[in-house]
Each structure stands twice: as C-alpha cells, then as structure tokens.
Amino acid sequence: DAGITQSPRHKVTETGTPVTLRCHQTENHRYMYWYRQDPGHGLRLIHYSYGVKDTDKGEVSDGYSVSRSKTEDFLLTLESATSSQTSVYFCAISGLAGGTSYNEQFFGPGTRLTVL
Amino acid sequence: KNEVEQSPQNLTAQEGEFITINCSYSVGISALHWLQQHPGGGIVSLFMLSSGKKKHGRLIATINIQEKHSSLHITASHPRDSAVYICAVMYSGGGADGLTFGKGTHLIIQP
C-alpha cells in the first residue's frame, strides 16, 4: 500500500456544477497524476504534477484544471461538469527514491463520477 | 500519436492453461508497465521493466526493446487470475510525463 487515497469515492452531480476531486498521499512522492478511465478508451492522462505548484497538461486536459499547493495533495477540478466527464478517475503517484524505480507508479482506488 | 496496442482484447481459457498477452508500442520508451485490474477494483502494478525478463510467482513479463514488444505470461492459470491486464509505457524523455496505456485485455479463466 503506497499510502494514496482519493475522495470522494463516488459522486453524482448535475451538468454545469463545479466538482473537485482530491488525491492525497502520505509517501512524499514527487510526481502525481490524474487519469480517467472510459470503456473503449482505456486510461488517459488528464494532468500531472512534478512538484508543488508545478503542473502540466496531459492528453485529455480540456475542461479540467489542477492544483498542488502541498506535496501530499493534488486536486482535480471540473469547473462546469458535463456528461462527457462521467468517468472513473484515478490518481497515481511516482518518483520516490525508496521505490524500486523512479518510474514505478502506484494508483489510488479511483473515484466514480456521474454527471447527469 | 504514440500508440500502445494489446492483443487479444478478450481471452477466455480453462484453468491450468498457459496464458500469453501481447503488447506493442511505436517509439522508444524508458519503461513498460503491466497492470492488473479486477472488476470494480483498483489498479495494481504487476511489473515494471525496461529490458529482459521478470518473474513473480506464476507471472512472467518479457520485453524486446528492438522489436518494441512485450509479453505477459501466466502459467497454471487459475480463476482468480480473471481480470483486465493493462500494458502501459513511459515514453523516453522523463518520468513526469505520465503513462500511455493500451486498452486492456479482458481475461476470464473458467474452472
């Protein structure tokens, strides 16, 4: 267990409302990632962070923003949720020198988001 | 676009059979990951490799860098091996850029 949690685990919301998902880690990993998983597409990178206040866009970043004000927390925000953002969202962490490799990634349990 | 292709997409086998799942990618990588996901469950890292072969219990992962191809083998398969197996690559250029994933192989092992 790499000490990574996500909250909430399930959320149902309405189109147009803002939503924030939280990823929290206790292992001091440098890199944090947000992915979404959809049938037919698999997992795709939304945004990632390579340090506090350092973030960059991934493959499917439109409609999402992120923030990382502390090493342990990486927030994903949907400013105005749409039905196309219904998905399962996974956070992942990597970059701990104590791991088997700098590139090894550990995944959170996922957040199932439904936008009606 | 850098692609990761997995085959087969779906595989049903009998308990005890030897299973092979294949993964191919298009450009140079720094590492390849094999992940496992049970229905409704989280994602677990099985292997990360950049060359050669790794073994853990009944699972074996190999990679051929020149051919840009990796295989995941399961020996003496068991119904508890039923899951989605996902290949993912970290493209050369640094550890910050995230993984690119295949679409997964749905494996069912029947008793």
mmCIF file with all atom_site columns, N, CA, C and O in Angstrom, chain B residues 10-59:
data_model
loop_
_atom_site.group_PDB
_atom_site.id
_atom_site.type_symbol
_atom_site.label_atom_id
_atom_site.label_alt_id
_atom_site.label_comp_id
_atom_site.label_asym_id
_atom_site.label_entity_id
_atom_site.label_seq_id
_atom_site.pdbx_PDB_ins_code
_atom_site.Cartn_x
_atom_site.Cartn_y
_atom_site.Cartn_z
_atom_site.occupancy
_atom_site.B_iso_or_equiv
_atom_site.pdbx_formal_charge
_atom_site.auth_seq_id
_atom_site.auth_comp_id
_atom_site.auth_asym_id
_atom_site.auth_atom_id
_atom_site.pdbx_PDB_model_num
ATOM 1   N N  . ASN B 1 10 ? -9.891  -9.813  -25.740 1.00 0.00 ? 10 ASN B N  1
ATOM 2   C CA . ASN B 1 10 ? -10.610 -10.693 -24.837 1.00 0.00 ? 10 ASN B CA 1
ATOM 3   C C  . ASN B 1 10 ? -10.029 -12.092 -24.947 1.00 0.00 ? 10 ASN B C  1
ATOM 4   O O  . ASN B 1 10 ? -9.666  -12.534 -26.038 1.00 0.00 ? 10 ASN B O  1
ATOM 5   N N  . LEU B 1 11 ? -9.956  -12.771 -23.813 1.00 0.00 ? 11 LEU B N  1
ATOM 6   C CA . LEU B 1 11 ? -9.401  -14.117 -23.793 1.00 0.00 ? 11 LEU B CA 1
ATOM 7   C C  . LEU B 1 11 ? -10.110 -14.935 -22.720 1.00 0.00 ? 11 LEU B C  1
ATOM 8   O O  . LEU B 1 11 ? -10.151 -14.520 -21.561 1.00 0.00 ? 11 LEU B O  1
ATOM 9   N N  . THR B 1 12 ? -10.664 -16.053 -23.134 1.00 0.00 ? 12 THR B N  1
ATOM 10  C CA . THR B 1 12 ? -11.280 -16.995 -22.205 1.00 0.00 ? 12 THR B CA 1
ATOM 11  C C  . THR B 1 12 ? -10.518 -18.303 -22.293 1.00 0.00 ? 12 THR B C  1
ATOM 12  O O  . THR B 1 12 ? -10.265 -18.802 -23.396 1.00 0.00 ? 12 THR B O  1
ATOM 13  N N  . ALA B 1 13 ? -10.120 -18.836 -21.161 1.00 0.00 ? 13 ALA B N  1
ATOM 14  C CA . ALA B 1 13 ? -9.323  -20.050 -21.129 1.00 0.00 ? 13 ALA B CA 1
ATOM 15  C C  . ALA B 1 13 ? -9.762  -20.917 -19.963 1.00 0.00 ? 13 ALA B C  1
ATOM 16  O O  . ALA B 1 13 ? -10.493 -20.478 -19.072 1.00 0.00 ? 13 ALA B O  1
ATOM 17  N N  . GLN B 1 14 ? -9.319  -22.147 -19.994 1.00 0.00 ? 14 GLN B N  1
ATOM 18  C CA . GLN B 1 14 ? -9.628  -23.095 -18.922 1.00 0.00 ? 14 GLN B CA 1
ATOM 19  C C  . GLN B 1 14 ? -8.542  -23.045 -17.859 1.00 0.00 ? 14 GLN B C  1
ATOM 20  O O  . GLN B 1 14 ? -7.359  -22.773 -18.146 1.00 0.00 ? 14 GLN B O  1
ATOM 21  N N  . GLU B 1 15 ? -8.948  -23.338 -16.655 1.00 0.00 ? 15 GLU B N  1
ATOM 22  C CA . GLU B 1 15 ? -7.997  -23.375 -15.539 1.00 0.00 ? 15 GLU B CA 1
ATOM 23  C C  . GLU B 1 15 ? -6.828  -24.280 -15.882 1.00 0.00 ? 15 GLU B C  1
ATOM 24  O O  . GLU B 1 15 ? -7.005  -25.370 -16.426 1.00 0.00 ? 15 GLU B O  1
ATOM 25  N N  . GLY B 1 16 ? -5.628  -23.815 -15.588 1.00 0.00 ? 16 GLY B N  1
ATOM 26  C CA . GLY B 1 16 ? -4.429  -24.601 -15.835 1.00 0.00 ? 16 GLY B CA 1
ATOM 27  C C  . GLY B 1 16 ? -3.719  -24.249 -17.131 1.00 0.00 ? 16 GLY B C  1
ATOM 28  O O  . GLY B 1 16 ? -2.550  -24.607 -17.306 1.00 0.00 ? 16 GLY B O  1
ATOM 29  N N  . GLU B 1 17 ? -4.392  -23.555 -18.023 1.00 0.00 ? 17 GLU B N  1
ATOM 30  C CA . GLU B 1 17 ? -3.772  -23.225 -19.302 1.00 0.00 ? 17 GLU B CA 1
ATOM 31  C C  . GLU B 1 17 ? -2.691  -22.154 -19.146 1.00 0.00 ? 17 GLU B C  1
ATOM 32  O O  . GLU B 1 17 ? -2.710  -21.344 -18.216 1.00 0.00 ? 17 GLU B O  1
ATOM 33  N N  . PHE B 1 18 ? -1.774  -22.165 -20.099 1.00 0.00 ? 18 PHE B N  1
ATOM 34  C CA . PHE B 1 18 ? -0.717  -21.157 -20.187 1.00 0.00 ? 18 PHE B CA 1
ATOM 35  C C  . PHE B 1 18 ? -1.264  -19.980 -20.993 1.00 0.00 ? 18 PHE B C  1
ATOM 36  O O  . PHE B 1 18 ? -1.758  -20.144 -22.094 1.00 0.00 ? 18 PHE B O  1
ATOM 37  N N  . ILE B 1 19 ? -1.162  -18.780 -20.405 1.00 0.00 ? 19 ILE B N  1
ATOM 38  C CA . ILE B 1 19 ? -1.752  -17.586 -20.992 1.00 0.00 ? 19 ILE B CA 1
ATOM 39  C C  . ILE B 1 19 ? -0.653  -16.640 -21.472 1.00 0.00 ? 19 ILE B C  1
ATOM 40  O O  . ILE B 1 19 ? 0.355   -16.431 -20.776 1.00 0.00 ? 19 ILE B O  1
ATOM 41  N N  . THR B 1 20 ? -0.867  -16.055 -22.644 1.00 0.00 ? 20 THR B N  1
ATOM 42  C CA . THR B 1 20 ? 0.046   -15.030 -23.153 1.00 0.00 ? 20 THR B CA 1
ATOM 43  C C  . THR B 1 20 ? -0.750  -13.816 -23.615 1.00 0.00 ? 20 THR B C  1
ATOM 44  O O  . THR B 1 20 ? -1.700  -13.949 -24.387 1.00 0.00 ? 20 THR B O  1
ATOM 45  N N  . ILE B 1 21 ? -0.347  -12.661 -23.143 1.00 0.00 ? 21 ILE B N  1
ATOM 46  C CA . ILE B 1 21 ? -0.925  -11.382 -23.566 1.00 0.00 ? 21 ILE B CA 1
ATOM 47  C C  . ILE B 1 21 ? 0.204   -10.549 -24.157 1.00 0.00 ? 21 ILE B C  1
ATOM 48  O O  . ILE B 1 21 ? 1.296   -10.478 -23.584 1.00 0.00 ? 21 ILE B O  1
ATOM 49  N N  . ASN B 1 22 ? -0.071  -9.941  -25.295 1.00 0.00 ? 22 ASN B N  1
ATOM 50  C CA . ASN B 1 22 ? 0.964   -9.211  -26.017 1.00 0.00 ? 22 ASN B CA 1
ATOM 51  C C  . ASN B 1 22 ? 0.725   -7.709  -26.014 1.00 0.00 ? 22 ASN B C  1
ATOM 52  O O  . ASN B 1 22 ? -0.405  -7.247  -25.958 1.00 0.00 ? 22 ASN B O  1
ATOM 53  N N  . CYS B 1 23 ? 1.830   -6.976  -26.111 1.00 0.00 ? 23 CYS B N  1
ATOM 54  C CA . CYS B 1 23 ? 1.789   -5.516  -26.113 1.00 0.00 ? 23 CYS B CA 1
ATOM 55  C C  . CYS B 1 23 ? 2.857   -5.002  -27.068 1.00 0.00 ? 23 CYS B C  1
ATOM 56  O O  . CYS B 1 23 ? 4.008   -5.437  -26.997 1.00 0.00 ? 23 CYS B O  1
ATOM 57  N N  . SER B 1 24 ? 2.475   -4.089  -27.944 1.00 0.00 ? 24 SER B N  1
ATOM 58  C CA . SER B 1 24 ? 3.461   -3.463  -28.825 1.00 0.00 ? 24 SER B CA 1
ATOM 59  C C  . SER B 1 24 ? 3.305   -1.943  -28.766 1.00 0.00 ? 24 SER B C  1
ATOM 60  O O  . SER B 1 24 ? 2.209   -1.435  -28.500 1.00 0.00 ? 24 SER B O  1
ATOM 61  N N  . TYR B 1 25 ? 4.384   -1.257  -28.973 1.00 0.00 ? 25 TYR B N  1
ATOM 62  C CA . TYR B 1 25 ? 4.378   0.202   -28.888 1.00 0.00 ? 25 TYR B CA 1
ATOM 63  C C  . TYR B 1 25 ? 5.187   0.766   -30.046 1.00 0.00 ? 25 TYR B C  1
ATOM 64  O O  . TYR B 1 25 ? 5.894   0.035   -30.739 1.00 0.00 ? 25 TYR B O  1
ATOM 65  N N  . SER B 1 26 ? 5.085   2.085   -30.232 1.00 0.00 ? 26 SER B N  1
ATOM 66  C CA . SER B 1 26 ? 5.551   2.627   -31.507 1.00 0.00 ? 26 SER B CA 1
ATOM 67  C C  . SER B 1 26 ? 6.903   3.337   -31.450 1.00 0.00 ? 26 SER B C  1
ATOM 68  O O  . SER B 1 26 ? 7.604   3.396   -32.460 1.00 0.00 ? 26 SER B O  1
ATOM 69  N N  . VAL B 1 27 ? 7.277   3.902   -30.306 1.00 0.00 ? 27 VAL B N  1
ATOM 70  C CA . VAL B 1 27 ? 8.533   4.652   -30.242 1.00 0.00 ? 27 VAL B CA 1
ATOM 71  C C  . VAL B 1 27 ? 9.292   4.257   -28.977 1.00 0.00 ? 27 VAL B C  1
ATOM 72  O O  . VAL B 1 27 ? 8.821   3.456   -28.178 1.00 0.00 ? 27 VAL B O  1
ATOM 73  N N  . GLY B 1 28 ? 10.478  4.842   -28.832 1.00 0.00 ? 28 GLY B N  1
ATOM 74  C CA . GLY B 1 28 ? 11.320  4.462   -27.708 1.00 0.00 ? 28 GLY B CA 1
ATOM 75  C C  . GLY B 1 28 ? 10.696  4.766   -26.362 1.00 0.00 ? 28 GLY B C  1
ATOM 76  O O  . GLY B 1 28 ? 9.990   5.754   -26.191 1.00 0.00 ? 28 GLY B O  1
ATOM 77  N N  . ILE B 1 29 ? 10.950  3.882   -25.415 1.00 0.00 ? 29 ILE B N  1
ATOM 78  C CA . ILE B 1 29 ? 10.381  4.029   -24.082 1.00 0.00 ? 29 ILE B CA 1
ATOM 79  C C  . ILE B 1 29 ? 11.471  3.959   -23.034 1.00 0.00 ? 29 ILE B C  1
ATOM 80  O O  . ILE B 1 29 ? 12.562  3.442   -23.276 1.00 0.00 ? 29 ILE B O  1
ATOM 81  N N  . SER B 1 30 ? 11.151  4.481   -21.853 1.00 0.00 ? 30 SER B N  1
ATOM 82  C CA . SER B 1 30 ? 12.069  4.336   -20.727 1.00 0.00 ? 30 SER B CA 1
ATOM 83  C C  . SER B 1 30 ? 11.637  3.180   -19.834 1.00 0.00 ? 30 SER B C  1
ATOM 84  O O  . SER B 1 30 ? 12.466  2.619   -19.118 1.00 0.00 ? 30 SER B O  1
ATOM 85  N N  . ALA B 1 31 ? 10.352  2.831   -19.869 1.00 0.00 ? 31 ALA B N  1
ATOM 86  C CA . ALA B 1 31 ? 9.878   1.714   -19.053 1.00 0.00 ? 31 ALA B CA 1
ATOM 87  C C  . ALA B 1 31 ? 8.519   1.252   -19.560 1.00 0.00 ? 31 ALA B C  1
ATOM 88  O O  . ALA B 1 31 ? 7.762   2.036   -20.132 1.00 0.00 ? 31 ALA B O  1
ATOM 89  N N  . LEU B 1 32 ? 8.232   -0.029  -19.329 1.00 0.00 ? 32 LEU B N  1
ATOM 90  C CA . LEU B 1 32 ? 6.934   -0.599  -19.673 1.00 0.00 ? 32 LEU B CA 1
ATOM 91  C C  . LEU B 1 32 ? 6.350   -1.222  -18.412 1.00 0.00 ? 32 LEU B C  1
ATOM 92  O O  . LEU B 1 32 ? 7.055   -1.878  -17.643 1.00 0.00 ? 32 LEU B O  1
ATOM 93  N N  . HIS B 1 33 ? 5.063   -0.988  -18.220 1.00 0.00 ? 33 HIS B N  1
ATOM 94  C CA . HIS B 1 33 ? 4.375   -1.492  -17.032 1.00 0.00 ? 33 HIS B CA 1
ATOM 95  C C  . HIS B 1 33 ? 3.302   -2.492  -17.442 1.00 0.00 ? 33 HIS B C  1
ATOM 96  O O  . HIS B 1 33 ? 2.627   -2.314  -18.458 1.00 0.00 ? 33 HIS B O  1
ATOM 97  N N  . TRP B 1 34 ? 3.142   -3.516  -16.635 1.00 0.00 ? 34 TRP B N  1
ATOM 98  C CA . TRP B 1 34 ? 1.977   -4.387  -16.715 1.00 0.00 ? 34 TRP B CA 1
ATOM 99  C C  . TRP B 1 34 ? 1.163   -4.178  -15.445 1.00 0.00 ? 34 TRP B C  1
ATOM 100 O O  . TRP B 1 34 ? 1.696   -4.252  -14.328 1.00 0.00 ? 34 TRP B O  1
ATOM 101 N N  . LEU B 1 35 ? -0.130  -3.911  -15.647 1.00 0.00 ? 35 LEU B N  1
ATOM 102 C CA . LEU B 1 35 ? -1.036  -3.611  -14.555 1.00 0.00 ? 35 LEU B CA 1
ATOM 103 C C  . LEU B 1 35 ? -2.188  -4.609  -14.562 1.00 0.00 ? 35 LEU B C  1
ATOM 104 O O  . LEU B 1 35 ? -2.535  -5.169  -15.610 1.00 0.00 ? 35 LEU B O  1
ATOM 105 N N  . GLN B 1 36 ? -2.780  -4.807  -13.389 1.00 0.00 ? 36 GLN B N  1
ATOM 106 C CA . GLN B 1 36 ? -3.926  -5.705  -13.261 1.00 0.00 ? 36 GLN B CA 1
ATOM 107 C C  . GLN B 1 36 ? -5.078  -4.950  -12.620 1.00 0.00 ? 36 GLN B C  1
ATOM 108 O O  . GLN B 1 36 ? -4.875  -4.205  -11.652 1.00 0.00 ? 36 GLN B O  1
ATOM 109 N N  . GLN B 1 37 ? -6.270  -5.164  -13.165 1.00 0.00 ? 37 GLN B N  1
ATOM 110 C CA . GLN B 1 37 ? -7.454  -4.527  -12.606 1.00 0.00 ? 37 GLN B CA 1
ATOM 111 C C  . GLN B 1 37 ? -8.580  -5.547  -12.529 1.00 0.00 ? 37 GLN B C  1
ATOM 112 O O  . GLN B 1 37 ? -9.046  -6.036  -13.550 1.00 0.00 ? 37 GLN B O  1
ATOM 113 N N  . HIS B 1 38 ? -9.031  -5.843  -11.309 1.00 0.00 ? 38 HIS B N  1
ATOM 114 C CA . HIS B 1 38 ? -10.176 -6.725  -11.129 1.00 0.00 ? 38 HIS B CA 1
ATOM 115 C C  . HIS B 1 38 ? -11.463 -5.927  -11.294 1.00 0.00 ? 38 HIS B C  1
ATOM 116 O O  . HIS B 1 38 ? -11.473 -4.705  -11.079 1.00 0.00 ? 38 HIS B O  1
ATOM 117 N N  . PRO B 1 39 ? -12.559 -6.592  -11.673 1.00 0.00 ? 39 PRO B N  1
ATOM 118 C CA . PRO B 1 39 ? -13.825 -5.896  -11.897 1.00 0.00 ? 39 PRO B CA 1
ATOM 119 C C  . PRO B 1 39 ? -14.205 -5.012  -10.713 1.00 0.00 ? 39 PRO B C  1
ATOM 120 O O  . PRO B 1 39 ? -14.234 -5.485  -9.568  1.00 0.00 ? 39 PRO B O  1
ATOM 121 N N  . GLY B 1 40 ? -14.463 -3.761  -10.980 1.00 0.00 ? 40 GLY B N  1
ATOM 122 C CA . GLY B 1 40 ? -14.840 -2.833  -9.926  1.00 0.00 ? 40 GLY B CA 1
ATOM 123 C C  . GLY B 1 40 ? -13.718 -2.481  -8.981  1.00 0.00 ? 40 GLY B C  1
ATOM 124 O O  . GLY B 1 40 ? -13.934 -1.795  -7.974  1.00 0.00 ? 40 GLY B O  1
ATOM 125 N N  . GLY B 1 41 ? -12.516 -2.935  -9.296  1.00 0.00 ? 41 GLY B N  1
ATOM 126 C CA . GLY B 1 41 ? -11.429 -2.747  -8.353  1.00 0.00 ? 41 GLY B CA 1
ATOM 127 C C  . GLY B 1 41 ? -10.388 -1.751  -8.800  1.00 0.00 ? 41 GLY B C  1
ATOM 128 O O  . GLY B 1 41 ? -10.492 -1.149  -9.869  1.00 0.00 ? 41 GLY B O  1
ATOM 129 N N  . GLY B 1 42 ? -9.408  -1.595  -7.982  1.00 0.00 ? 42 GLY B N  1
ATOM 130 C CA . GLY B 1 42 ? -8.334  -0.674  -8.279  1.00 0.00 ? 42 GLY B CA 1
ATOM 131 C C  . GLY B 1 42 ? -7.316  -1.274  -9.223  1.00 0.00 ? 42 GLY B C  1
ATOM 132 O O  . GLY B 1 42 ? -7.455  -2.392  -9.706  1.00 0.00 ? 42 GLY B O  1
ATOM 133 N N  . ILE B 1 43 ? -6.290  -0.519  -9.472  1.00 0.00 ? 43 ILE B N  1
ATOM 134 C CA . ILE B 1 43 ? -5.239  -0.912  -10.411 1.00 0.00 ? 43 ILE B CA 1
ATOM 135 C C  . ILE B 1 43 ? -3.979  -1.244  -9.625  1.00 0.00 ? 43 ILE B C  1
ATOM 136 O O  . ILE B 1 43 ? -3.518  -0.437  -8.806  1.00 0.00 ? 43 ILE B O  1
ATOM 137 N N  . VAL B 1 44 ? -3.454  -2.421  -9.917  1.00 0.00 ? 44 VAL B N  1
ATOM 138 C CA . VAL B 1 44 ? -2.277  -2.900  -9.212  1.00 0.00 ? 44 VAL B CA 1
ATOM 139 C C  . VAL B 1 44 ? -1.136  -3.063  -10.209 1.00 0.00 ? 44 VAL B C  1
ATOM 140 O O  . VAL B 1 44 ? -1.334  -3.617  -11.286 1.00 0.00 ? 44 VAL B O  1
ATOM 141 N N  . SER B 1 45 ? 0.015   -2.582  -9.859  1.00 0.00 ? 45 SER B N  1
ATOM 142 C CA . SER B 1 45 ? 1.182   -2.749  -10.705 1.00 0.00 ? 45 SER B CA 1
ATOM 143 C C  . SER B 1 45 ? 1.755   -4.149  -10.529 1.00 0.00 ? 45 SER B C  1
ATOM 144 O O  . SER B 1 45 ? 2.061   -4.570  -9.411  1.00 0.00 ? 45 SER B O  1
ATOM 145 N N  . LEU B 1 46 ? 1.882   -4.886  -11.641 1.00 0.00 ? 46 LEU B N  1
ATOM 146 C CA . LEU B 1 46 ? 2.460   -6.230  -11.592 1.00 0.00 ? 46 LEU B CA 1
ATOM 147 C C  . LEU B 1 46 ? 3.958   -6.182  -11.857 1.00 0.00 ? 46 LEU B C  1
ATOM 148 O O  . LEU B 1 46 ? 4.739   -6.820  -11.142 1.00 0.00 ? 46 LEU B O  1
ATOM 149 N N  . PHE B 1 47 ? 4.336   -5.496  -12.920 1.00 0.00 ? 47 PHE B N  1
ATOM 150 C CA . PHE B 1 47 ? 5.729   -5.425  -13.313 1.00 0.00 ? 47 PHE B CA 1
ATOM 151 C C  . PHE B 1 47 ? 6.025   -4.052  -13.905 1.00 0.00 ? 47 PHE B C  1
ATOM 152 O O  . PHE B 1 47 ? 5.168   -3.427  -14.504 1.00 0.00 ? 47 PHE B O  1
ATOM 153 N N  . MET B 1 48 ? 7.264   -3.635  -13.712 1.00 0.00 ? 48 MET B N  1
ATOM 154 C CA . MET B 1 48 ? 7.813   -2.547  -14.486 1.00 0.00 ? 48 MET B CA 1
ATOM 155 C C  . MET B 1 48 ? 9.149   -3.022  -15.029 1.00 0.00 ? 48 MET B C  1
ATOM 156 O O  . MET B 1 48 ? 9.979   -3.525  -14.260 1.00 0.00 ? 48 MET B O  1
ATOM 157 N N  . LEU B 1 49 ? 9.350   -2.939  -16.344 1.00 0.00 ? 49 LEU B N  1
ATOM 158 C CA . LEU B 1 49 ? 10.601  -3.415  -16.905 1.00 0.00 ? 49 LEU B CA 1
ATOM 159 C C  . LEU B 1 49 ? 11.058  -2.557  -18.064 1.00 0.00 ? 49 LEU B C  1
ATOM 160 O O  . LEU B 1 49 ? 10.244  -1.948  -18.751 1.00 0.00 ? 49 LEU B O  1
ATOM 161 N N  . SER B 1 50 ? 12.340  -2.501  -18.239 1.00 0.00 ? 50 SER B N  1
ATOM 162 C CA . SER B 1 50 ? 12.925  -1.752  -19.343 1.00 0.00 ? 50 SER B CA 1
ATOM 163 C C  . SER B 1 50 ? 13.791  -2.644  -20.221 1.00 0.00 ? 50 SER B C  1
ATOM 164 O O  . SER B 1 50 ? 14.209  -2.219  -21.299 1.00 0.00 ? 50 SER B O  1
ATOM 165 N N  . SER B 1 51 ? 14.052  -3.860  -19.765 1.00 0.00 ? 51 SER B N  1
ATOM 166 C CA . SER B 1 51 ? 14.797  -4.817  -20.575 1.00 0.00 ? 51 SER B CA 1
ATOM 167 C C  . SER B 1 51 ? 14.606  -6.208  -20.000 1.00 0.00 ? 51 SER B C  1
ATOM 168 O O  . SER B 1 51 ? 14.266  -6.349  -18.805 1.00 0.00 ? 51 SER B O  1
ATOM 169 N N  . GLY B 1 52 ? 14.813  -7.217  -20.837 1.00 0.00 ? 52 GLY B N  1
ATOM 170 C CA . GLY B 1 52 ? 14.874  -8.583  -20.361 1.00 0.00 ? 52 GLY B CA 1
ATOM 171 C C  . GLY B 1 52 ? 13.567  -9.169  -19.886 1.00 0.00 ? 52 GLY B C  1
ATOM 172 O O  . GLY B 1 52 ? 12.550  -9.113  -20.562 1.00 0.00 ? 52 GLY B O  1
ATOM 173 N N  . LYS B 1 53 ? 13.602  -9.741  -18.699 1.00 0.00 ? 53 LYS B N  1
ATOM 174 C CA . LYS B 1 53 ? 12.522  -10.591 -18.214 1.00 0.00 ? 53 LYS B CA 1
ATOM 175 C C  . LYS B 1 53 ? 12.418  -10.457 -16.711 1.00 0.00 ? 53 LYS B C  1
ATOM 176 O O  . LYS B 1 53 ? 13.426  -10.310 -16.014 1.00 0.00 ? 53 LYS B O  1
ATOM 177 N N  . LYS B 1 54 ? 11.162  -10.489 -16.210 1.00 0.00 ? 54 LYS B N  1
ATOM 178 C CA . LYS B 1 54 ? 10.937  -10.518 -14.770 1.00 0.00 ? 54 LYS B CA 1
ATOM 179 C C  . LYS B 1 54 ? 9.910   -11.587 -14.460 1.00 0.00 ? 54 LYS B C  1
ATOM 180 O O  . LYS B 1 54 ? 9.002   -11.845 -15.253 1.00 0.00 ? 54 LYS B O  1
ATOM 181 N N  . LYS B 1 55 ? 10.051  -12.184 -13.269 1.00 0.00 ? 55 LYS B N  1
ATOM 182 C CA . LYS B 1 55 ? 9.143   -13.254 -12.859 1.00 0.00 ? 55 LYS B CA 1
ATOM 183 C C  . LYS B 1 55 ? 8.680   -12.998 -11.442 1.00 0.00 ? 55 LYS B C  1
ATOM 184 O O  . LYS B 1 55 ? 9.469   -12.609 -10.571 1.00 0.00 ? 55 LYS B O  1
ATOM 185 N N  . HIS B 1 56 ? 7.367   -13.212 -11.239 1.00 0.00 ? 56 HIS B N  1
ATOM 186 C CA . HIS B 1 56 ? 6.834   -13.110 -9.885  1.00 0.00 ? 56 HIS B CA 1
ATOM 187 C C  . HIS B 1 56 ? 5.761   -14.179 -9.738  1.00 0.00 ? 56 HIS B C  1
ATOM 188 O O  . HIS B 1 56 ? 4.670   -14.067 -10.301 1.00 0.00 ? 56 HIS B O  1
ATOM 189 N N  . GLY B 1 57 ? 6.103   -15.226 -9.002  1.00 0.00 ? 57 GLY B N  1
ATOM 190 C CA . GLY B 1 57 ? 5.158   -16.330 -8.856  1.00 0.00 ? 57 GLY B CA 1
ATOM 191 C C  . GLY B 1 57 ? 4.871   -16.973 -10.198 1.00 0.00 ? 57 GLY B C  1
ATOM 192 O O  . GLY B 1 57 ? 5.792   -17.397 -10.893 1.00 0.00 ? 57 GLY B O  1
ATOM 193 N N  . ARG B 1 58 ? 3.594   -17.021 -10.577 1.00 0.00 ? 58 ARG B N  1
ATOM 194 C CA . ARG B 1 58 ? 3.206   -17.635 -11.847 1.00 0.00 ? 58 ARG B CA 1
ATOM 195 C C  . ARG B 1 58 ? 3.205   -16.634 -13.006 1.00 0.00 ? 58 ARG B C  1
ATOM 196 O O  . ARG B 1 58 ? 2.839   -16.987 -14.122 1.00 0.00 ? 58 ARG B O  1
ATOM 197 N N  . LEU B 1 59 ? 3.573   -15.433 -12.747 1.00 0.00 ? 59 LEU B N  1
ATOM 198 C CA . LEU B 1 59 ? 3.578   -14.387 -13.772 1.00 0.00 ? 59 LEU B CA 1
ATOM 199 C C  . LEU B 1 59 ? 4.995   -14.130 -14.276 1.00 0.00 ? 59 LEU B C  1
ATOM 200 O O  . LEU B 1 59 ? 5.936   -14.057 -13.483 1.00 0.00 ? 59 LEU B O  1
#
